[in-house]
Tab-separated table of C-alpha atoms in Angstrom:
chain	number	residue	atom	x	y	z
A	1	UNK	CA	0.000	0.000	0.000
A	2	UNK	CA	1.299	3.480	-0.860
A	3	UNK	CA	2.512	6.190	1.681
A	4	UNK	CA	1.323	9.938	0.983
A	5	UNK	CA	2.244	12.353	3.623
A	6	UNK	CA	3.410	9.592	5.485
A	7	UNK	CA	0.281	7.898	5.494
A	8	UNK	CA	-1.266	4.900	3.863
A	9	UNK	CA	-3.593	5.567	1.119
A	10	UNK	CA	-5.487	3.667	-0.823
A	11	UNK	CA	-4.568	3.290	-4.520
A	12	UNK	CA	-6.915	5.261	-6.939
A	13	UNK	CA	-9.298	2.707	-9.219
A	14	UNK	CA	-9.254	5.265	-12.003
A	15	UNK	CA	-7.497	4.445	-15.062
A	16	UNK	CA	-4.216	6.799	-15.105
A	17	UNK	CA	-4.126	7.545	-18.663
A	18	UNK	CA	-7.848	8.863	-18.797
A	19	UNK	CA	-8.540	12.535	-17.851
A	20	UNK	CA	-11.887	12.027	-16.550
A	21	UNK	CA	-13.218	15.370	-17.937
A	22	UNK	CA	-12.856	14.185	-21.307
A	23	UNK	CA	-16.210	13.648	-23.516
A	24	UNK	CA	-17.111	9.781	-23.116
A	25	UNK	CA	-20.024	7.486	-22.069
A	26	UNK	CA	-19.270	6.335	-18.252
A	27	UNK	CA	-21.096	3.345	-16.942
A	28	UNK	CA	-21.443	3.825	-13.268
A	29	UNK	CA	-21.965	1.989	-9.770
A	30	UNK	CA	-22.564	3.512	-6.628
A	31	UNK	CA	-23.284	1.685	-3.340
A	32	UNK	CA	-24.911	2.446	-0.213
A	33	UNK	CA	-22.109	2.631	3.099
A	34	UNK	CA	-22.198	-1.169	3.985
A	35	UNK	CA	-24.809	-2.044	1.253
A	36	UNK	CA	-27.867	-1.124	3.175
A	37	UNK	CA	-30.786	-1.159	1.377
A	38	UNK	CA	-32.310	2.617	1.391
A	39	UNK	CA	-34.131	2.596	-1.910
A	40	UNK	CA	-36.704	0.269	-1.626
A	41	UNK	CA	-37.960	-3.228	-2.033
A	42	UNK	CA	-37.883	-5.389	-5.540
A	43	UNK	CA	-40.968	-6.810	-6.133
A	44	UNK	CA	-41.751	-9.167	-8.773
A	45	UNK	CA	-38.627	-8.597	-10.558
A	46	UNK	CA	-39.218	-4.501	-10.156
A	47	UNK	CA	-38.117	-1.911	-8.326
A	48	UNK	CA	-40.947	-0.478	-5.642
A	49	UNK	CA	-38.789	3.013	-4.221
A	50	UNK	CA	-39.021	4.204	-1.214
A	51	UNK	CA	-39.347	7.849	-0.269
A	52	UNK	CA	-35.333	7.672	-0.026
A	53	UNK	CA	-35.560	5.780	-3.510
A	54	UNK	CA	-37.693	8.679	-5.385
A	55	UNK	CA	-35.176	11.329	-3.609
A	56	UNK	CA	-31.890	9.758	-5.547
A	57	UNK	CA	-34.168	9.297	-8.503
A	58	UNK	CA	-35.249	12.422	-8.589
A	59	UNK	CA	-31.593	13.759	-8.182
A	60	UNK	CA	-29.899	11.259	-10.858
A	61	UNK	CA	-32.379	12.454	-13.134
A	62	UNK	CA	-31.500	16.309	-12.204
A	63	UNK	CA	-27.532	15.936	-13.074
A	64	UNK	CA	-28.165	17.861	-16.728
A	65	UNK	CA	-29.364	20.596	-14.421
A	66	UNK	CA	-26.695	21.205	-12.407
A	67	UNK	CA	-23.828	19.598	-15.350
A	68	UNK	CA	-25.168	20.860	-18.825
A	69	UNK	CA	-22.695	19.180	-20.445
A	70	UNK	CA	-24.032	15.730	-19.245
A	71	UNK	CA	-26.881	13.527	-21.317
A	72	UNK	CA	-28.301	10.360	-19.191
A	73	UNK	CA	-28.242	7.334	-20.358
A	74	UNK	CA	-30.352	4.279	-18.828
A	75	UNK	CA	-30.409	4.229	-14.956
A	76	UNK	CA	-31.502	2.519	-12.430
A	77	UNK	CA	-32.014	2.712	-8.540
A	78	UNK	CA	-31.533	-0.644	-6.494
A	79	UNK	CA	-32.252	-1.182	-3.024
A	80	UNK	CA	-28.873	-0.612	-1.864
A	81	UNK	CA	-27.081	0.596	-5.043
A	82	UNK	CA	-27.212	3.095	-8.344
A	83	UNK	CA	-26.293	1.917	-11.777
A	84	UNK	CA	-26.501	4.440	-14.811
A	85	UNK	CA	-24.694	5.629	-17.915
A	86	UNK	CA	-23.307	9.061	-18.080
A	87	UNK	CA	-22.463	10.680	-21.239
A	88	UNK	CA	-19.933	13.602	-20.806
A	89	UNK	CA	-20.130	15.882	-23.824
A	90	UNK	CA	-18.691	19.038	-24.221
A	91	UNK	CA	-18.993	21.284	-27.046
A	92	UNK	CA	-15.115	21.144	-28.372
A	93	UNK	CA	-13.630	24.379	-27.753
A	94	UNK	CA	-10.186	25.932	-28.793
A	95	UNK	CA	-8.659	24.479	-25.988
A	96	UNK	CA	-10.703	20.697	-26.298
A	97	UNK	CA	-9.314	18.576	-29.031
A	98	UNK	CA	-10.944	15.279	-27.690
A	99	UNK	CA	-13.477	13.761	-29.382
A	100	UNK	CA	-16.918	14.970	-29.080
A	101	UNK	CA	-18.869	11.650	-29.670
A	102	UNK	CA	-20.354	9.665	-27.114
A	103	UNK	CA	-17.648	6.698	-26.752
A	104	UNK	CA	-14.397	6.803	-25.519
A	105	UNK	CA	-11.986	6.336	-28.561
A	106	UNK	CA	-9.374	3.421	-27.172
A	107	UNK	CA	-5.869	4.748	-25.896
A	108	UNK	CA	-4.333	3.671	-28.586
A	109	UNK	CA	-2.061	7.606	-27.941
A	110	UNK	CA	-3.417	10.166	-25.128
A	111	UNK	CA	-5.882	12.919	-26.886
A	112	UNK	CA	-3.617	16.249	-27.611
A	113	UNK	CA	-4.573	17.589	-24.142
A	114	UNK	CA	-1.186	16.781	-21.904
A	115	UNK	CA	-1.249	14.704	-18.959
A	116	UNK	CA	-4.797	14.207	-17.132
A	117	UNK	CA	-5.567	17.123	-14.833
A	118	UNK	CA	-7.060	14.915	-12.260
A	119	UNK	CA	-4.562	14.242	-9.764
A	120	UNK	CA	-4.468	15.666	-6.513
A	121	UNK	CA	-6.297	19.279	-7.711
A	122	UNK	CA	-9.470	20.397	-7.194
A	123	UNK	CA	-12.176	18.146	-9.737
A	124	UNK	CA	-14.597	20.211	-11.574
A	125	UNK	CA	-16.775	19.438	-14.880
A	126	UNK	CA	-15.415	15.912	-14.426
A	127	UNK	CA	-17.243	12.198	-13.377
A	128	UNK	CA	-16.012	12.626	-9.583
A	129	UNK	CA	-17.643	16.164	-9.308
A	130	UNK	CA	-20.565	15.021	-11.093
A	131	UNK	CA	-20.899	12.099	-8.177
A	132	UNK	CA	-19.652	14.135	-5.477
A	133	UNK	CA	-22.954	16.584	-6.731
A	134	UNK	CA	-25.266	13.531	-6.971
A	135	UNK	CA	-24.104	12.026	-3.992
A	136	UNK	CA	-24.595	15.040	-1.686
A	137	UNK	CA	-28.121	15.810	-3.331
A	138	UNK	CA	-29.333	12.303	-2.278
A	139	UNK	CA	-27.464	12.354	1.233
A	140	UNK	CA	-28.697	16.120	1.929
A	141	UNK	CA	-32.759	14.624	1.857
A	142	UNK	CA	-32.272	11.395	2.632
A	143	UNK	CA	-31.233	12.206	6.428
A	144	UNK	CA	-34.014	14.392	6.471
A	145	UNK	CA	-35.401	10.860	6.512
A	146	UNK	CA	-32.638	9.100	8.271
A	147	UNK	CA	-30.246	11.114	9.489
A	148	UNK	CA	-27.750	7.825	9.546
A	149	UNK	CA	-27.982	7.707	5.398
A	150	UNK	CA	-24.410	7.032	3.953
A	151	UNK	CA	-22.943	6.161	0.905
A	152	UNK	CA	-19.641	4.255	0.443
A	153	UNK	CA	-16.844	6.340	-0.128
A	154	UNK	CA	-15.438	5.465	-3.616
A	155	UNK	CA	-17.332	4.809	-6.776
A	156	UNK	CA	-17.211	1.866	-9.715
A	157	UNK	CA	-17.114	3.045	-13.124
A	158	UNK	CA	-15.994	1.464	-16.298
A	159	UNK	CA	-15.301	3.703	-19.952
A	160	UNK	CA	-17.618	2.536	-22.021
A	161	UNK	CA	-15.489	2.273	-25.410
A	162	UNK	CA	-18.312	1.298	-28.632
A	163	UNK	CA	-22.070	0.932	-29.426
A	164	UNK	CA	-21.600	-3.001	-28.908
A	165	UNK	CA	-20.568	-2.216	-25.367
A	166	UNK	CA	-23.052	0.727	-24.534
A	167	UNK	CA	-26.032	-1.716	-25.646
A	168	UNK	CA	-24.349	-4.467	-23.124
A	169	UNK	CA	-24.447	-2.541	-20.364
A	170	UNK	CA	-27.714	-0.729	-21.221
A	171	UNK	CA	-29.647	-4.290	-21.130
A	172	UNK	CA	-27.419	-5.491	-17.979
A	173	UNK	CA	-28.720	-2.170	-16.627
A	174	UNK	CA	-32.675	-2.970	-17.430
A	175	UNK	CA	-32.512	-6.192	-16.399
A	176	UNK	CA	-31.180	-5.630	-12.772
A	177	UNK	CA	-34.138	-5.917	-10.649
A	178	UNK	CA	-35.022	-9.137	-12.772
A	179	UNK	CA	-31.974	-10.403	-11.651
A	180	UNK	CA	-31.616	-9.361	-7.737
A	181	UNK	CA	-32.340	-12.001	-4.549
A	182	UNK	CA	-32.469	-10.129	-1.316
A	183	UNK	CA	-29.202	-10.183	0.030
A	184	UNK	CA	-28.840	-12.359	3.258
A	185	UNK	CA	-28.495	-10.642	6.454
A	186	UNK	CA	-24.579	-11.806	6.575
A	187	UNK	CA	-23.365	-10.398	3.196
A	188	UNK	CA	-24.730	-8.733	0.520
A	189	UNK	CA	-23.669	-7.638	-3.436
A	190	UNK	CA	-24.452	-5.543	-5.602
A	191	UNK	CA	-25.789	-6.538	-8.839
C-alpha cells in the first residue's frame, strides 16, 4: 500500500491515462455505506422506491441541471445501489481537441490535451464532481429521513469504449431488478 504524507492511502481505481473530464459514455456503480438497502424493495422482478428511492431518482435524473454538459443514459435505482450511464459531452472548444462523440476512442495515444488534470487538484466538470454533486443531493434529503444515510466512499465506473458495449451494459442495466435475490443478512452484493 502506498505512503502519501506519510500515510497509507489507498490506490486510486481510475485508469491513469484517462482525464476524466474528457467527452465519453461512463457506466457507473454507486453503493450504499455497507450495502444497506435505502431505496426500496424489488418486487416481482421490479423496483418499488421508497421515499429515499424517489429522492436519488429524482436527483440522478436532475444531473443535466446542475452539469449541462451531461446527457443520461439508462439508470436505475436498487435497493442498496445506483447503476446508470453518463455521457460527458462538451462542445469542443479551442482548448478541447478530444473527441466529441459519445464513446471513448481506445488509448491507442493520449488525446492532444497533456497529462490528465485529475490528480491531486481540485475536480470540476469531471465524473467525480458530477458524483460528489449527486451524492450530496441524495445524502442532503435522505437524512431528512434518516439522518444515519451514507454512501460508500469510492465509486465503480468502467469507460464505455463502442455501441456493442453501450447496448451491453444498457440491457445489464434494465434487467437488474429481474436479476436481484435479497441479500442475506450476513453479506450482501451488488448486482
Amino acid at each position: 500500500m502506498e505512503k502519501f504524507n506519510n500515510k497509507y492511502r489507498i490506490s486510486s481505481i481510475r485508469a491513469p491515462f484517462w482525464d476524466y473530464g474528457w467527452n465519453a459514455a461512463y457506466f457507473i456503480t454507486i453503493c450504499t455505506k455497507n450495502r444497506q438497502c435505502w431505496f426500496g424493495d424489488v418486487v416481482d422482478g421490479k423496483m418499488d422506491l421508497s421515499a429515499m428511492g424517489h429522492i436519488a431518482n429524482s436527483c440522478w435524473n436532475e444531473i443535466p441541471h446542475h452539469f449541462p454538459f451531461v446527457e443520461l443514459g439508462v439508470h436505475v435505482i436498487m435497493p442498496n445501489h445506483v447503476h446508470g450511464i453518463l455521457i460527458i459531452n462538451k462542445p469542443k472548444d479551442v482548448h478541447r481537441e478530444v473527441e466529441t462523440q459519445n464513446f471513448a476512442s481506445p488509448p491507442s495515444q493520449p488525446p492532444k490535451m497533456g497529462k490528465p488534470k485529475n490528480q491531486f487538484a481540485p475536480q470540476s466538470q469531471n465524473l467525480a464532481s458530477i458524483i460528489r454533486g449527486f451524492k450530496i443531493g441524495v445524502t442532503k434529503n435522505a437524512r431528512q429521513i434518516h439522518p444515519t444515510f451514507a454512501w460508500q466512499s469510492r465509486f465503480h465506473d468502467h469507460i464505455i469504449r463502442d455501441d456493442a458495449s453501450y447496448q451491453r451494459i444498457t440491457e445489464y442495466i434494465k434487467n437488474n431488478p429481474a436479476r436481484w435475490a435479497l441479500p442475506s443478512s450476513s453479506s450482501s452484493s451488488s448486482r
